[in-house]
CSV table of C-alpha atoms in Angstrom, one decimal:
chain,number,residue,atom,x,y,z
V,230,MET,CA,-5.8,1.6,-7.6
V,231,ASN,CA,-9.6,2.1,-7.3
V,232,THR,CA,-10.6,5.7,-6.2
V,233,ILE,CA,-13.7,6.9,-4.4
V,234,VAL,CA,-14.5,10.5,-3.6
V,235,ILE,CA,-17.3,11.2,-1.1
V,236,LEU,CA,-18.1,14.9,-1.2
V,237,CYS,CA,-20.6,16.2,1.3
V,238,ASP,CA,-22.0,19.7,1.1
V,239,THR,CA,-21.6,22.2,3.9
V,240,LEU,CA,-20.0,19.9,6.5
V,241,ARG,CA,-18.4,21.5,9.5
V,242,ARG,CA,-15.2,20.1,10.8
V,243,ASP,CA,-16.4,20.1,14.4
V,244,HIS,CA,-19.3,17.7,13.4
V,245,VAL,CA,-16.8,15.0,12.6
V,246,SER,CA,-15.6,13.3,15.7
V,247,ALA,CA,-12.3,12.2,14.2
V,248,TYR,CA,-11.4,15.9,14.6
V,249,THR,CA,-13.1,16.6,18.0
V,250,GLY,CA,-12.5,13.3,19.9
V,251,GLY,CA,-16.2,13.4,20.7
V,252,LYS,CA,-16.0,16.5,22.9
V,253,PRO,CA,-18.9,18.8,23.3
V,254,LEU,CA,-18.9,21.2,20.3
V,255,ASN,CA,-18.5,24.3,22.5
V,256,GLN,CA,-15.3,22.9,24.0
V,257,CYS,CA,-13.7,22.4,20.6
V,258,TRP,CA,-13.0,25.6,18.7
V,259,SER,CA,-16.0,27.9,19.1
V,260,ALA,CA,-17.6,28.8,22.5
V,261,GLU,CA,-20.6,29.9,20.4
V,262,ALA,CA,-21.2,26.2,19.3
V,263,PRO,CA,-23.9,24.1,21.0
V,264,GLU,CA,-23.1,22.1,24.1
V,265,TRP,CA,-23.8,18.7,22.6
V,266,SER,CA,-21.4,16.2,21.0
V,267,VAL,CA,-21.8,14.9,17.5
V,268,LEU,CA,-20.3,11.4,17.2
V,269,THR,CA,-19.5,10.0,13.7
V,270,PRO,CA,-18.1,6.5,14.4
V,271,ASN,CA,-18.4,5.4,10.8
V,272,ILE,CA,-16.7,8.4,9.3
V,273,ASP,CA,-14.1,7.7,12.0
V,274,ARG,CA,-13.6,4.2,10.4
V,275,LEU,CA,-12.1,6.0,7.4
V,276,ALA,CA,-9.7,7.9,9.7
V,277,GLU,CA,-8.6,4.6,11.3
V,278,ARG,CA,-7.8,3.2,7.9
V,279,GLY,CA,-5.9,6.2,6.6
V,280,THR,CA,-4.8,9.8,7.1
V,281,VAL,CA,-6.6,12.7,8.8
V,282,PHE,CA,-5.5,16.1,7.4
V,283,THR,CA,-5.8,18.7,10.1
V,284,GLN,CA,-5.0,21.7,7.9
V,285,CYS,CA,-7.3,21.4,4.9
V,286,TYR,CA,-8.8,24.6,3.6
V,287,LEU,CA,-11.3,25.4,0.8
V,288,GLY,CA,-10.2,27.2,-2.3
V,289,SER,CA,-13.1,28.5,-4.3
V,290,THR,CA,-16.5,28.8,-2.7
V,291,PRO,CA,-19.4,28.1,-2.5
V,292,CYS,CA,-20.9,24.9,-4.1
V,293,MET,CA,-20.1,24.9,-7.8
V,294,PRO,CA,-16.8,26.9,-7.6
V,295,ALA,CA,-15.5,24.3,-5.1
V,296,ARG,CA,-16.5,21.5,-7.5
V,297,ARG,CA,-14.6,23.1,-10.4
V,298,ASP,CA,-11.5,23.3,-8.2
V,299,ILE,CA,-11.9,19.5,-7.6
V,300,TYR,CA,-12.6,18.7,-11.3
V,301,THR,CA,-9.8,20.8,-12.7
V,302,GLY,CA,-7.1,21.1,-10.0
V,303,LYS,CA,-7.2,24.9,-10.4
V,304,TYR,CA,-8.6,27.7,-8.3
V,305,GLU,CA,-11.6,29.3,-9.9
V,306,PHE,CA,-12.5,32.2,-7.6
V,307,LEU,CA,-10.0,34.7,-8.9
V,308,THR,CA,-11.0,34.3,-12.5
V,309,ARG,CA,-14.6,33.5,-12.5
V,310,GLY,CA,-17.6,32.7,-10.3
V,311,TRP,CA,-20.3,30.0,-10.1
V,312,GLY,CA,-20.5,28.2,-13.4
V,313,SER,CA,-20.2,25.0,-15.4
V,314,LEU,CA,-17.0,23.6,-16.9
V,315,GLU,CA,-15.4,25.9,-19.5
V,316,GLU,CA,-14.4,24.7,-23.0
V,317,GLU,CA,-10.8,24.3,-22.0
V,318,ASP,CA,-11.8,22.2,-19.0
V,319,VAL,CA,-13.8,19.6,-21.0
V,320,GLY,CA,-11.6,16.6,-21.7
V,321,GLN,CA,-9.1,17.7,-19.0
V,322,ASP,CA,-11.5,17.4,-16.1
V,323,LEU,CA,-10.9,14.6,-13.6
V,324,PRO,CA,-13.6,12.1,-14.7
V,325,SER,CA,-12.8,12.6,-18.4
V,326,LEU,CA,-9.1,11.8,-17.9
V,327,ILE,CA,-9.9,8.6,-16.0
V,328,SER,CA,-12.5,7.6,-18.6
V,329,GLN,CA,-10.1,8.3,-21.5
V,330,ALA,CA,-7.6,6.0,-19.8
V,331,GLY,CA,-10.0,3.2,-20.3
V,332,LYS,CA,-11.2,3.0,-16.7
V,333,VAL,CA,-14.8,3.0,-15.5
V,334,SER,CA,-15.9,6.3,-13.8
V,335,TYR,CA,-19.3,6.9,-12.2
V,336,LEU,CA,-21.1,9.8,-10.6
V,337,ILE,CA,-23.9,9.4,-8.0
V,338,THR,CA,-25.4,12.6,-6.7
V,339,ASP,CA,-28.5,14.3,-5.4
V,340,HIS,CA,-26.9,17.7,-6.0
V,341,ALA,CA,-29.4,19.5,-8.2
V,342,HIS,CA,-27.0,22.4,-9.0
V,343,LEU,CA,-25.1,19.9,-11.2
V,344,TRP,CA,-28.0,19.9,-13.5
V,345,ARG,CA,-29.0,23.5,-13.6
V,346,ARG,CA,-27.6,26.2,-15.8
V,347,GLY,CA,-24.2,27.1,-14.4
V,348,GLY,CA,-23.4,23.5,-13.4
V,349,GLU,CA,-25.0,21.4,-16.1
V,350,ASN,CA,-22.0,19.7,-17.6
V,351,TYR,CA,-20.0,18.3,-14.7
V,352,HIS,CA,-21.4,14.8,-15.4
V,353,THR,CA,-20.3,14.6,-19.0
V,354,GLY,CA,-16.8,13.1,-18.4
V,355,TYR,CA,-18.1,10.0,-16.5
V,356,THR,CA,-18.6,6.6,-18.0
V,357,GLY,CA,-22.0,6.7,-16.3
V,358,PHE,CA,-24.0,8.7,-13.8
V,359,ASP,CA,-27.2,8.6,-11.6
V,360,PHE,CA,-29.2,11.5,-10.2
V,361,VAL,CA,-31.4,11.3,-7.1
V,362,ARG,CA,-34.2,13.9,-7.4
V,363,GLY,CA,-35.7,16.1,-4.7
V,364,THR,CA,-33.1,18.4,-3.1
V,365,THR,CA,-33.0,22.2,-3.0
V,366,GLU,CA,-35.0,23.9,-5.7
V,367,ASP,CA,-35.1,20.8,-7.9
V,368,PRO,CA,-38.4,21.2,-9.9
V,369,PHE,CA,-39.5,17.7,-9.2
V,370,HIS,CA,-43.1,17.9,-7.9
V,371,THR,CA,-45.8,20.0,-9.4
V,372,ASP,CA,-48.8,18.7,-7.4
V,373,PRO,CA,-51.1,21.4,-6.1
V,374,GLU,CA,-50.8,22.3,-2.5
V,375,PRO,CA,-53.5,21.0,-0.1
V,376,ASP,CA,-56.2,23.6,0.7
V,377,ASP,CA,-55.1,23.9,4.3
V,378,PHE,CA,-51.4,24.2,3.6
V,379,THR,CA,-49.6,27.5,4.2
V,380,TYR,CA,-46.0,28.5,3.9
V,381,PRO,CA,-44.2,30.1,6.8
V,382,ALA,CA,-44.2,33.9,6.8
V,383,THR,CA,-40.7,34.8,5.7
V,384,ASP,CA,-39.0,37.0,3.3
V,385,SER,CA,-36.1,34.6,3.1
V,386,LYS,CA,-34.0,34.1,0.0
V,387,TYR,CA,-35.3,30.5,0.2
V,388,MET,CA,-38.9,31.5,-0.8
V,389,GLU,CA,-38.4,30.3,-4.3
V,390,MET,CA,-37.2,26.9,-3.0
V,391,LEU,CA,-40.0,26.4,-0.4
V,392,PRO,CA,-42.5,24.8,-2.8
V,393,HIS,CA,-39.9,22.3,-4.0
V,394,TRP,CA,-38.7,21.5,-0.5
V,395,SER,CA,-42.1,21.1,1.1
V,396,LYS,CA,-43.5,18.9,-1.7
V,397,SER,CA,-40.4,16.6,-1.7
V,398,ILE,CA,-40.5,16.3,2.1
V,399,ARG,CA,-44.3,15.6,2.3
V,400,VAL,CA,-44.2,12.7,-0.1
V,401,ARG,CA,-41.7,10.6,1.8
V,402,THR,CA,-43.0,7.4,3.2
V,403,ASP,CA,-39.8,5.3,3.8
V,404,GLU,CA,-36.1,5.7,4.5
V,405,LEU,CA,-34.9,5.6,0.8
V,406,GLU,CA,-37.0,8.6,-0.1
V,407,TRP,CA,-34.6,10.8,1.9
V,408,PRO,CA,-32.0,11.8,-0.8
V,409,THR,CA,-29.1,11.1,1.5
V,410,ALA,CA,-30.2,7.5,2.0
V,411,ALA,CA,-30.9,7.1,-1.7
V,412,VAL,CA,-27.5,8.4,-2.7
V,413,PHE,CA,-25.6,6.0,-0.4
V,414,ASP,CA,-27.9,3.1,-1.2
V,415,LYS,CA,-27.2,3.6,-4.9
V,416,ALA,CA,-23.4,3.9,-4.2
V,417,ILE,CA,-23.6,0.6,-2.3
V,418,THR,CA,-25.5,-1.1,-5.1
V,419,TRP,CA,-23.0,0.3,-7.7
V,420,LEU,CA,-20.1,-1.1,-5.8
V,421,GLU,CA,-21.7,-4.5,-5.5
V,422,LYS,CA,-22.2,-4.7,-9.2
V,423,ASN,CA,-19.0,-2.9,-10.4
V,424,HIS,CA,-16.3,-3.6,-7.9
V,425,THR,CA,-14.5,-6.0,-10.3
V,426,HIS,CA,-13.7,-3.2,-12.7
V,427,GLU,CA,-9.9,-2.5,-12.6
V,428,ASP,CA,-9.1,0.9,-11.2
V,429,PHE,CA,-12.7,2.2,-11.1
V,430,HIS,CA,-13.5,5.7,-10.0
V,431,LEU,CA,-16.7,6.5,-8.0
V,432,HIS,CA,-17.7,10.0,-7.1
V,433,VAL,CA,-20.5,10.3,-4.5
V,434,ASP,CA,-21.7,14.0,-4.4
V,435,CYS,CA,-24.1,14.1,-1.4
V,436,PHE,CA,-26.0,17.4,-0.9
V,437,SER,CA,-26.4,16.8,2.8
V,438,PRO,CA,-25.9,18.4,5.3
V,439,HIS,CA,-26.7,21.5,3.2
V,440,GLU,CA,-30.2,22.9,3.8
V,441,PRO,CA,-33.1,22.0,3.7
V,442,PHE,CA,-32.6,20.7,7.2
V,443,ASP,CA,-35.1,17.8,6.9
V,444,PRO,CA,-33.6,14.7,8.4
V,445,PRO,CA,-35.7,11.9,10.0
V,446,GLU,CA,-37.3,13.4,13.1
V,447,ASP,CA,-36.0,10.7,15.4
V,448,LEU,CA,-32.4,11.9,14.6
V,449,VAL,CA,-33.4,15.5,15.4
V,450,LYS,CA,-34.7,14.4,18.8
V,451,LEU,CA,-31.2,13.2,19.7
V,452,PHE,CA,-30.3,16.9,20.0
V,453,ASP,CA,-33.7,18.7,20.5
V,454,PRO,CA,-36.5,16.7,22.1
V,455,LYS,CA,-39.0,19.0,20.4
V,456,GLY,CA,-38.1,17.4,17.1
V,457,TYR,CA,-40.1,19.2,14.4
V,458,ASN,CA,-42.6,20.7,16.9
V,459,VAL,CA,-41.2,24.2,16.9
V,460,ASP,CA,-43.4,27.2,16.1
V,461,GLY,CA,-42.5,29.2,13.0
V,462,TRP,CA,-39.7,26.9,12.0
V,463,TRP,CA,-39.2,25.8,8.4
V,464,HIS,CA,-36.3,24.0,6.7
V,465,GLY,CA,-33.7,26.7,6.1
V,466,MET,CA,-31.3,28.7,8.2
V,467,GLU,CA,-30.9,32.3,7.2
V,468,TYR,CA,-27.6,33.7,5.9
V,469,ALA,CA,-27.6,36.4,8.4
V,470,LYS,CA,-27.2,37.3,12.1
V,471,TRP,CA,-29.4,34.7,13.7
V,472,GLU,CA,-30.8,37.0,16.3
V,473,ASP,CA,-32.2,39.3,13.6
V,474,ARG,CA,-34.2,36.5,12.0
V,475,MET,CA,-34.8,33.7,14.5
V,476,THR,CA,-36.0,33.0,18.0
V,477,PRO,CA,-33.6,31.2,20.4
V,478,GLU,CA,-35.9,28.1,20.1
V,479,GLN,CA,-35.7,28.2,16.3
V,480,PHE,CA,-32.0,28.7,16.4
V,481,ASN,CA,-31.4,25.8,18.7
V,482,ASN,CA,-33.7,23.6,16.6
V,483,GLY,CA,-32.0,24.6,13.4
V,484,ARG,CA,-28.6,23.5,14.8
V,485,ALA,CA,-30.2,20.3,16.0
V,486,ARG,CA,-31.5,19.6,12.5
V,487,TYR,CA,-28.1,20.3,11.1
V,488,ALA,CA,-26.4,17.9,13.5
V,489,ALA,CA,-29.1,15.3,12.7
V,490,LYS,CA,-28.3,15.5,9.0
V,491,VAL,CA,-24.6,14.7,9.8
V,492,ILE,CA,-25.7,11.7,11.9
V,493,HIS,CA,-27.9,10.6,9.0
V,494,ILE,CA,-24.8,10.7,6.7
V,495,ASP,CA,-22.8,8.7,9.3
V,496,ARG,CA,-25.4,6.0,9.6
V,497,TRP,CA,-25.3,5.5,5.8
V,498,MET,CA,-21.5,5.6,5.9
V,499,GLU,CA,-21.7,2.5,8.1
V,500,LYS,CA,-23.5,0.6,5.4
V,501,LEU,CA,-21.0,1.8,2.8
V,502,CYS,CA,-18.0,0.8,5.0
V,503,ASP,CA,-19.6,-2.6,5.7
V,504,THR,CA,-19.9,-3.1,1.9
V,505,MET,CA,-16.3,-2.2,1.5
V,506,ASP,CA,-15.5,-4.8,4.1
V,507,ARG,CA,-17.6,-7.4,2.5
V,508,LEU,CA,-16.2,-6.9,-1.0
V,509,ASP,CA,-12.6,-6.7,0.4
V,510,LEU,CA,-12.0,-3.4,-1.3
V,511,TRP,CA,-9.8,-1.6,1.2
V,512,ASP,CA,-6.5,-3.2,0.0
V,513,ASP,CA,-6.8,-1.7,-3.4
V,514,THR,CA,-8.9,1.4,-3.0
V,515,MET,CA,-8.2,5.0,-2.0
V,516,LEU,CA,-11.3,6.8,-0.5
V,517,ILE,CA,-11.3,10.6,0.0
V,518,PHE,CA,-14.0,12.0,2.3
V,519,THR,CA,-14.4,15.8,2.5
V,520,THR,CA,-16.8,18.7,1.9
V,521,ASP,CA,-16.9,21.8,-0.3
V,522,HIS,CA,-17.1,24.3,2.6
V,523,GLY,CA,-18.4,24.7,6.1
V,524,THR,CA,-21.0,27.1,7.4
V,525,PHE,CA,-21.7,29.5,10.3
V,526,ASN,CA,-23.7,27.8,13.0
V,527,GLY,CA,-23.7,30.6,15.5
V,528,ASP,CA,-20.1,31.6,14.9
V,529,HIS,CA,-19.7,35.3,14.7
V,530,GLY,CA,-23.4,35.4,15.7
V,531,ARG,CA,-24.3,34.1,12.2
V,532,THR,CA,-25.9,31.2,10.5
V,533,GLY,CA,-25.3,30.2,6.9
V,534,LYS,CA,-22.4,31.2,4.7
V,535,LEU,CA,-21.5,33.9,2.1
V,536,GLN,CA,-22.1,36.9,4.3
V,537,THR,CA,-18.6,37.9,5.3
V,538,HIS,CA,-14.9,36.7,5.2
V,539,GLN,CA,-14.0,33.0,4.9
V,540,PHE,CA,-13.5,32.6,8.6
V,541,ASP,CA,-12.5,29.3,10.1
V,542,ALA,CA,-16.0,27.9,10.4
V,543,ASN,CA,-16.5,28.1,6.7
V,544,SER,CA,-12.9,27.6,5.4
V,545,HIS,CA,-11.3,24.9,7.6
V,546,LEU,CA,-12.5,21.6,6.3
V,547,PRO,CA,-12.6,17.9,7.3
V,548,PHE,CA,-10.4,15.9,4.9
V,549,ILE,CA,-9.8,12.2,5.4
V,550,ILE,CA,-8.1,9.8,3.0
V,551,ALA,CA,-8.5,6.1,3.7
V,552,HIS,CA,-5.9,4.2,1.8
V,553,PRO,CA,-4.1,0.8,1.6
V,554,GLY,CA,-1.7,0.5,4.5
V,555,GLY,CA,-3.3,3.4,6.4
V,556,THR,CA,-2.8,3.4,10.1
V,557,GLY,CA,-4.9,6.2,11.5
V,558,LYS,CA,-2.2,8.9,11.3
V,559,ARG,CA,-2.7,12.6,11.3
V,560,CYS,CA,-1.0,15.1,8.9
V,561,ASP,CA,-0.5,18.8,9.5
V,562,GLN,CA,0.5,19.7,6.0
V,563,LEU,CA,-1.5,22.4,4.3
V,564,VAL,CA,-3.9,20.8,1.8
V,565,GLN,CA,-6.8,22.1,-0.3
V,566,LEU,CA,-9.6,20.8,-2.4
V,567,VAL,CA,-7.6,21.4,-5.6
V,568,ASP,CA,-5.3,18.5,-4.4
V,569,ILE,CA,-8.1,16.0,-5.1
V,570,TYR,CA,-7.5,16.2,-8.8
V,571,ALA,CA,-3.8,15.3,-8.9
V,572,THR,CA,-4.1,12.8,-6.0
V,573,THR,CA,-6.9,10.9,-7.6
V,574,LEU,CA,-5.4,10.9,-11.1
V,575,ALA,CA,-2.1,9.6,-9.7
V,576,ALA,CA,-3.8,6.9,-7.6
V,577,ALA,CA,-5.7,5.8,-10.7
V,578,GLY,CA,-2.5,5.5,-12.7
V,579,CYS,CA,-3.2,8.4,-15.0
V,580,ASP,CA,-0.8,11.2,-16.0
V,581,VAL,CA,-1.3,14.5,-14.1
V,582,PRO,CA,-1.4,17.5,-16.4
V,583,GLU,CA,1.1,20.3,-15.8
V,584,GLY,CA,0.1,23.9,-14.8
V,585,ILE,CA,-2.4,23.0,-12.1
V,586,HIS,CA,-2.6,24.5,-8.6
V,587,GLY,CA,-3.1,21.2,-6.8
V,588,VAL,CA,-0.6,18.8,-5.3
V,589,ASN,CA,-0.4,15.0,-5.5
V,590,LEU,CA,-0.7,13.9,-1.9
V,591,LEU,CA,0.2,10.2,-2.5
V,592,PRO,CA,3.7,10.6,-1.1
V,593,LEU,CA,2.2,11.8,2.2
V,594,LEU,CA,0.0,8.7,2.4
V,595,GLN,CA,3.1,6.6,1.9
V,596,ASP,CA,5.1,8.4,4.6
V,597,GLU,CA,7.4,10.1,2.1
V,598,PRO,CA,8.6,13.7,2.4
V,599,LEU,CA,6.5,16.2,0.5
V,600,HIS,CA,6.1,20.0,0.8
V,601,THR,CA,2.6,20.9,-0.2
V,602,ARG,CA,2.4,24.7,0.0
V,603,ASP,CA,3.4,27.5,2.4
V,604,PHE,CA,0.0,29.2,2.1
V,605,ALA,CA,-3.5,28.2,1.3
V,606,ILE,CA,-5.6,30.8,-0.6
V,607,ALA,CA,-9.4,30.9,-0.8
V,608,GLY,CA,-12.3,33.1,-1.6
V,609,MET,CA,-15.5,33.8,-3.6
V,610,PHE,CA,-15.4,35.6,-6.9
V,611,GLY,CA,-15.6,39.4,-6.5
V,612,ASP,CA,-15.3,39.2,-2.7
V,613,SER,CA,-12.5,39.3,-0.1
V,614,VAL,CA,-9.5,36.9,-0.4
V,615,THR,CA,-8.2,34.7,2.4
V,616,LEU,CA,-4.6,33.6,2.9
V,617,THR,CA,-3.4,31.3,5.7
V,618,ASP,CA,-0.4,29.4,6.7
V,619,GLY,CA,-2.4,27.5,9.4
V,620,ASP,CA,-1.1,29.8,12.1
V,621,TRP,CA,-2.2,33.2,10.8
V,622,ALA,CA,-5.0,34.1,8.5
V,623,LEU,CA,-5.4,37.3,6.4
V,624,HIS,CA,-8.8,38.2,5.0
V,625,GLN,CA,-8.1,41.0,2.5
V,626,ALA,CA,-11.2,43.1,1.8
V,627,ASN,CA,-11.9,44.6,-1.6
V,628,ARG,CA,-12.3,48.3,-2.4
V,629,GLU,CA,-15.8,49.8,-2.4
V,630,GLU,CA,-16.1,50.0,-6.2
V,631,ASN,CA,-14.7,46.5,-6.6
V,632,GLN,CA,-12.9,47.3,-9.8
V,633,PRO,CA,-11.2,46.3,-12.0
V,634,LEU,CA,-13.0,42.9,-12.2
V,635,ASN,CA,-13.2,40.6,-15.2
V,636,TRP,CA,-14.9,37.3,-15.7
V,637,TYR,CA,-12.4,35.0,-17.5
V,638,GLY,CA,-14.7,32.6,-19.3
V,639,LYS,CA,-17.4,32.4,-22.0
V,640,ARG,CA,-20.0,30.7,-19.9
V,641,GLY,CA,-22.4,32.7,-17.6
V,642,SER,CA,-24.2,31.6,-14.5
V,643,PHE,CA,-27.7,31.5,-13.1
V,644,GLN,CA,-26.2,32.5,-9.7
V,645,LEU,CA,-24.6,35.6,-11.1
V,646,THR,CA,-25.8,38.8,-9.3
V,647,SER,CA,-23.7,41.1,-11.5
V,648,ARG,CA,-23.7,42.0,-15.1
V,649,LEU,CA,-21.2,40.7,-17.8
V,650,GLY,CA,-20.1,42.7,-20.8
V,651,ASP,CA,-19.2,41.4,-24.2
V,652,TYR,CA,-16.6,38.7,-24.4
V,653,GLN,CA,-13.3,39.9,-25.9
V,654,ASN,CA,-9.6,39.2,-25.3
V,655,GLY,CA,-10.5,36.1,-23.2
V,656,CYS,CA,-12.7,37.8,-20.6
V,657,ARG,CA,-15.9,39.9,-20.0
V,658,PRO,CA,-16.0,43.0,-17.8
V,659,VAL,CA,-18.1,42.7,-14.6
V,660,SER,CA,-20.3,45.5,-13.4
V,661,GLY,CA,-23.1,45.9,-11.0
V,662,THR,CA,-21.4,44.1,-8.2
V,663,ALA,CA,-19.8,45.9,-5.2
V,664,ARG,CA,-19.3,43.1,-2.8
V,665,LYS,CA,-17.9,45.2,0.1
V,666,GLY,CA,-18.5,42.9,3.0
V,667,PRO,CA,-19.4,44.2,6.5
V,668,ASP,CA,-15.9,43.5,7.8
V,669,PRO,CA,-12.7,45.4,7.0
V,670,THR,CA,-9.4,43.7,6.2
V,671,TRP,CA,-9.0,41.1,9.0
V,672,LEU,CA,-5.9,39.5,10.6
V,673,SER,CA,-6.3,36.5,12.9
V,674,ASP,CA,-3.9,34.5,15.1
V,675,LYS,CA,-5.5,31.1,14.6
V,676,ASN,CA,-3.6,29.5,17.5
V,677,GLN,CA,-4.9,31.9,20.0
V,678,ASP,CA,-8.2,32.6,18.4
V,679,PRO,CA,-9.3,29.6,16.2
V,680,SER,CA,-12.8,31.0,15.6
V,681,GLU,CA,-11.2,34.3,14.4
V,682,LEU,CA,-13.4,36.6,16.5
V,683,ASP,CA,-10.7,39.3,17.0
V,684,ASN,CA,-9.3,41.4,14.3
V,685,LEU,CA,-5.6,42.1,14.9
V,686,ALA,CA,-4.9,44.1,11.8
V,687,GLU,CA,-4.4,47.4,13.7
V,688,GLU,CA,-2.6,45.8,16.6
V,689,TYR,CA,0.0,44.0,14.4
V,690,PRO,CA,0.6,46.2,11.4
V,691,GLU,CA,4.0,44.5,10.5
V,692,LYS,CA,2.4,41.1,10.5
V,693,LEU,CA,-0.5,42.5,8.4
V,694,LYS,CA,2.0,43.8,5.8
V,695,GLU,CA,4.0,40.6,5.9
V,696,MET,CA,0.8,38.5,5.1
V,697,GLN,CA,-0.3,41.0,2.4
V,698,GLY,CA,3.1,40.6,0.8
V,699,HIS,CA,2.7,36.8,0.8
V,700,LEU,CA,-0.8,37.2,-0.7
V,701,ILE,CA,0.7,39.4,-3.5
V,702,GLU,CA,3.3,36.7,-4.2
V,703,LYS,CA,0.7,33.9,-4.1
V,704,ILE,CA,-1.6,35.7,-6.6
V,705,ASN,CA,1.3,36.5,-8.9
V,706,GLY,CA,2.5,32.9,-8.8
V,707,LEU,CA,-0.7,31.3,-9.9
V,708,ASN,CA,-0.2,31.9,-13.6
V,709,LEU,CA,-3.7,33.5,-14.0
V,710,PRO,CA,-4.9,34.4,-17.5
V,711,GLY,CA,-4.5,37.8,-19.1
V,712,SER,CA,-4.1,40.6,-16.6
V,713,CYS,CA,-6.2,38.9,-13.9
V,714,ALA,CA,-3.5,39.0,-11.3
V,715,GLN,CA,-2.9,42.7,-11.6
V,716,GLU,CA,-6.7,43.3,-11.6
V,717,GLN,CA,-7.1,41.4,-8.4
V,718,LEU,CA,-4.3,43.2,-6.7
V,719,GLU,CA,-5.8,46.5,-7.6
V,720,ARG,CA,-9.3,45.4,-6.6
V,721,LEU,CA,-8.0,44.3,-3.2
V,722,GLU,CA,-6.1,47.6,-2.7
V,723,LEU,CA,-2.8,45.8,-2.5
V,724,VAL,CA,-1.1,47.8,-5.2
V,725,SER,CA,-2.0,51.2,-3.7
V,726,GLN,CA,-0.9,50.0,-0.2
V,727,GLY,CA,2.5,49.1,-1.5
V,728,ALA,CA,2.4,45.8,0.6
V,729,GLY,CA,5.4,43.5,0.1
């Protein structure tokens, strides 16, 4: 079977109408969401041809950790942070195994992080690849700024990216100079030229709707008639409480730009789906559509990600598989991004390695019984850890000193904010990071409080202890290297609490 993975970056579940039914966003899960609807009829075409998974959760976050989960079928965040593939991954990664089986595999992406230190080798297992320039801090343009050009007054973490963003945006003269359009256009062209390969694998890694929020202005005006005419606005949303950094007008416009980027993706999905129709590919192709993580868009009073626990807005993901014989069904089994590895390999007719954390989902697509997992686990390296069964969610905070903490891998990362000691016994000690979030250990009843606004940890101590016990079992059952499991339990204050 042919396999296609379309991975968007930072896509909220409530911006995919296969999940909302087209209702206004503030009537879906979060009353803090805007009042408009976001309709994605072409992403919905995938849902009509396959299975919509209603309980998909991220594993490792943010961008590159999620990709390592996908490429290796193993959770990264408990052992290591943002980085490239490790030596033991190379050759066992998803595209390598497909290529080694004699099948054609291809990567099309505008995700600049895949080419920077800490992400630079994710392309090596493919038969071929193509890279669209001009997103995030991609050092693409060096032209001097016009004499009358000034950057917005901000102390944002995005200051280093602003020159790259602004130059890439200002040189655009036609549709295909938007990276989103170029990525999908290249994917369409590749399918037209390569669809006769047997059991091909195509991975489309689209940086949208991640910031910069720079879609065509006519799409922005679908949600905010001011378009780009908003004082003091630039192309990023702060990772902070929005009222501390933005005016209501800027906040509204930022959310409009985000929604417009999703619409931009959907319009190009129409062209891709039309190509699939024309080439008669649906009968022998499995297509997975998902994202690496969500983002706060007013939820908990915040915009952006990374700042706090992996609450629902960030962790609960859209995940749709269009497949031969699909009939638009919905599945409530717990799935995670690590499942893409085993599912894609199995669909491509390749052997699935043992010892991974992911599950082959093909039986579910074929209406066969399959138990995926009792609990999904998620987090960011050195931060709190999330566990959910879909009904309850535990966000276990780490102790103030955040020790013991080791980095299990030889490679470092340009995103690393802490310090790594010498490599010995399979790991390096981590110091200089004390990621004590602003929130304590948190317990949520997701059925009653899907946005997870209320912390029930003190109100339901027995449920808290039960979930902590399940988290201990989950971590101990992952076959983590060295003494990593014990270190994590100590760092998360689970050993001293005697939970479980």
